[in-house]
mmCIF file of C-alpha atoms in Angstrom:
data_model
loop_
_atom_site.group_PDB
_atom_site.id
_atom_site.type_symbol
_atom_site.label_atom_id
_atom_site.label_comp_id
_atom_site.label_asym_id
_atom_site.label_seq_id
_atom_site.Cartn_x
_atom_site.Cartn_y
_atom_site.Cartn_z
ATOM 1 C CA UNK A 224 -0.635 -15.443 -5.277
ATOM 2 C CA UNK A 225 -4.165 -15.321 -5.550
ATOM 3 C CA UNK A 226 -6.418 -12.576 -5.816
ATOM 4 C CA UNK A 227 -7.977 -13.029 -2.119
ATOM 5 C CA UNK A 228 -4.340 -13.560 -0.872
ATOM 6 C CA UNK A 229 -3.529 -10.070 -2.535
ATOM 7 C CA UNK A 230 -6.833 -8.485 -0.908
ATOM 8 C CA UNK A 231 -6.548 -10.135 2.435
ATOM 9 C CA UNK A 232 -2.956 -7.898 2.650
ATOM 10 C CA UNK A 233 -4.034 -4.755 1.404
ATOM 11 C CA UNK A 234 -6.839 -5.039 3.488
ATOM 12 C CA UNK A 235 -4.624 -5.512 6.415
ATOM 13 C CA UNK A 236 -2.309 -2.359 5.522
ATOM 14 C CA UNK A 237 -5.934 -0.181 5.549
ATOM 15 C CA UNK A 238 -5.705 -0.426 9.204
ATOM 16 C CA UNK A 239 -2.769 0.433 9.889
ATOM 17 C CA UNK A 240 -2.813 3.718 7.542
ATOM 18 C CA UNK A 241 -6.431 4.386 9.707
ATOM 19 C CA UNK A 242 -4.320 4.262 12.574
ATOM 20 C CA UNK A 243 -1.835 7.049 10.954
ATOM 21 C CA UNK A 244 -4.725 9.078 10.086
ATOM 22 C CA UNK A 245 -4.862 8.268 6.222
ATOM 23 C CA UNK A 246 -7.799 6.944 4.007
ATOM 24 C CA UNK A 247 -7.454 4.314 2.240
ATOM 25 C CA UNK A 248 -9.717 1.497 -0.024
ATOM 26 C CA UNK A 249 -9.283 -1.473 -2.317
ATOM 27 C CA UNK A 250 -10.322 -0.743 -5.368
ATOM 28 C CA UNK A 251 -10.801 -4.001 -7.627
ATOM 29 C CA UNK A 252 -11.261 -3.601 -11.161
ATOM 30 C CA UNK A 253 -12.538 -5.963 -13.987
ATOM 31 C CA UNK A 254 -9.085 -5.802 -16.109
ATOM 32 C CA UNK A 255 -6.396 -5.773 -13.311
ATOM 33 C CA UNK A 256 -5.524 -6.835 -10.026
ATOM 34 C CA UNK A 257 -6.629 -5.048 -7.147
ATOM 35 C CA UNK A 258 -4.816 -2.232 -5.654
ATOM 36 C CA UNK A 259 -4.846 0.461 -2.702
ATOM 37 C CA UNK A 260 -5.591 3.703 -2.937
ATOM 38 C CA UNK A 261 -4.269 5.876 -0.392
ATOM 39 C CA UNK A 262 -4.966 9.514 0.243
ATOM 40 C CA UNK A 263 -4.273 12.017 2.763
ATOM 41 C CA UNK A 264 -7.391 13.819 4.171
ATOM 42 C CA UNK A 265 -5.465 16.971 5.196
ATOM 43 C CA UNK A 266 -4.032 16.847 1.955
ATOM 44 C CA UNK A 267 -6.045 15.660 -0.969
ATOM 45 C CA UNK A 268 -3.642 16.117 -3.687
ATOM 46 C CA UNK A 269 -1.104 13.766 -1.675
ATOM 47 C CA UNK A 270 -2.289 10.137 -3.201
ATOM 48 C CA UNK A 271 -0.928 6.673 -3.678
ATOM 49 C CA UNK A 272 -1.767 3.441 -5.108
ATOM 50 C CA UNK A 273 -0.200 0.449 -3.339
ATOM 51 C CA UNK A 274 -0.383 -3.106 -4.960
ATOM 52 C CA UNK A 275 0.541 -6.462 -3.634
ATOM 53 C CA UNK A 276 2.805 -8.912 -5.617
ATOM 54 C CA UNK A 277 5.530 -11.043 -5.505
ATOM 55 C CA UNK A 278 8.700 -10.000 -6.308
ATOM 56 C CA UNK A 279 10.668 -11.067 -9.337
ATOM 57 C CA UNK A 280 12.164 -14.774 -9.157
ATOM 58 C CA UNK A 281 9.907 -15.292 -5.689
ATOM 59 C CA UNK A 282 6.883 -16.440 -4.464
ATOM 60 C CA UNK A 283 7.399 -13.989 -1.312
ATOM 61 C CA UNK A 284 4.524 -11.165 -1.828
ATOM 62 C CA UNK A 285 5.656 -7.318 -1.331
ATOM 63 C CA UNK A 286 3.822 -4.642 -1.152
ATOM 64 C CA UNK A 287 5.057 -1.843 -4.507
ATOM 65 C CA UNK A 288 5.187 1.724 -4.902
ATOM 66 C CA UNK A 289 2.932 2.774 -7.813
ATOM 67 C CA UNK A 290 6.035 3.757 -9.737
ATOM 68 C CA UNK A 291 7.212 -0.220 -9.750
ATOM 69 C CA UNK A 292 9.930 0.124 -6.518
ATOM 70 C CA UNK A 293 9.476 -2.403 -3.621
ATOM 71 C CA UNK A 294 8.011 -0.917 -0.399
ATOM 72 C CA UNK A 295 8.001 -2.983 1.989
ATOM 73 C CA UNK A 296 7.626 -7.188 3.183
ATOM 74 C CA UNK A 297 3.396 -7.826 3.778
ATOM 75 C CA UNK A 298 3.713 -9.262 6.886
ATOM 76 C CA UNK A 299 4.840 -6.255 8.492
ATOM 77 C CA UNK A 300 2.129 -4.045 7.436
ATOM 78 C CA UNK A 301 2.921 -1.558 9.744
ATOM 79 C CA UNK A 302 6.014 -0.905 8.806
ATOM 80 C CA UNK A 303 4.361 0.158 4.956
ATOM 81 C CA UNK A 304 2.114 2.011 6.599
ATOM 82 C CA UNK A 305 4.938 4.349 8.301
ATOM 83 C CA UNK A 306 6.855 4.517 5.273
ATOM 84 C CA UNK A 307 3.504 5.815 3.444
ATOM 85 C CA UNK A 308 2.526 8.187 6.007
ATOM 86 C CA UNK A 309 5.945 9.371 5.430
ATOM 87 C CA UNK A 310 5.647 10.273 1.832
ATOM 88 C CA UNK A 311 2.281 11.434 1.794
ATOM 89 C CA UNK A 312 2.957 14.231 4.571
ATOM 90 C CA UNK A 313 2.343 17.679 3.646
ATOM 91 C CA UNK A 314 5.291 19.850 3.202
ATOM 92 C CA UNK A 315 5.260 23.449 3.833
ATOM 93 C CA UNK A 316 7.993 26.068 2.922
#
């Protein structure tokens, strides 16, 4: 996967998380590959940072948790974007 293959589909999931009321940017840096960062407005302490990559033994590109776990396919990118809203929902007791 190339790096404007990887940016084309994170760019695609910012949509969507617009659309769910979230804000969220690629960040590219000089040492890795680019990444999303994801952050609840309501919430500011509720973060994530989404990357794009195959998965292991494939040439089929994922979207991952930051913590290494599969999210979701990138050609449903608004399926990701559910399962992020999800998560980064504030809680209260």
């Amino acid at each position: 996967m190339t790096g404007d293959e990887r940016i084309d589909h994170l760019e695609g999931l910012v949509q969507e998380l617009a659309d769910r009321g979230l804000l969220a940017r690629v960040v590219r840096t000089r040492s890795g590959p680019a990444f999303l960062r994801v952050v609840n407005p309501d919430a500011a302490s509720l973060t994530e940072n989404v990357t794009c990559a195959p998965a292991p033994g494939s040439r089929e590109p994922y979207f991952w948790w930051s913590w290494g776990e599969r999210l979701h396919r990138v050609d449903d990118p608004g399926t990701a974007a559910r399962k992020l809203a999800r998560v980064l929902e504030p809680h209260t007791p």
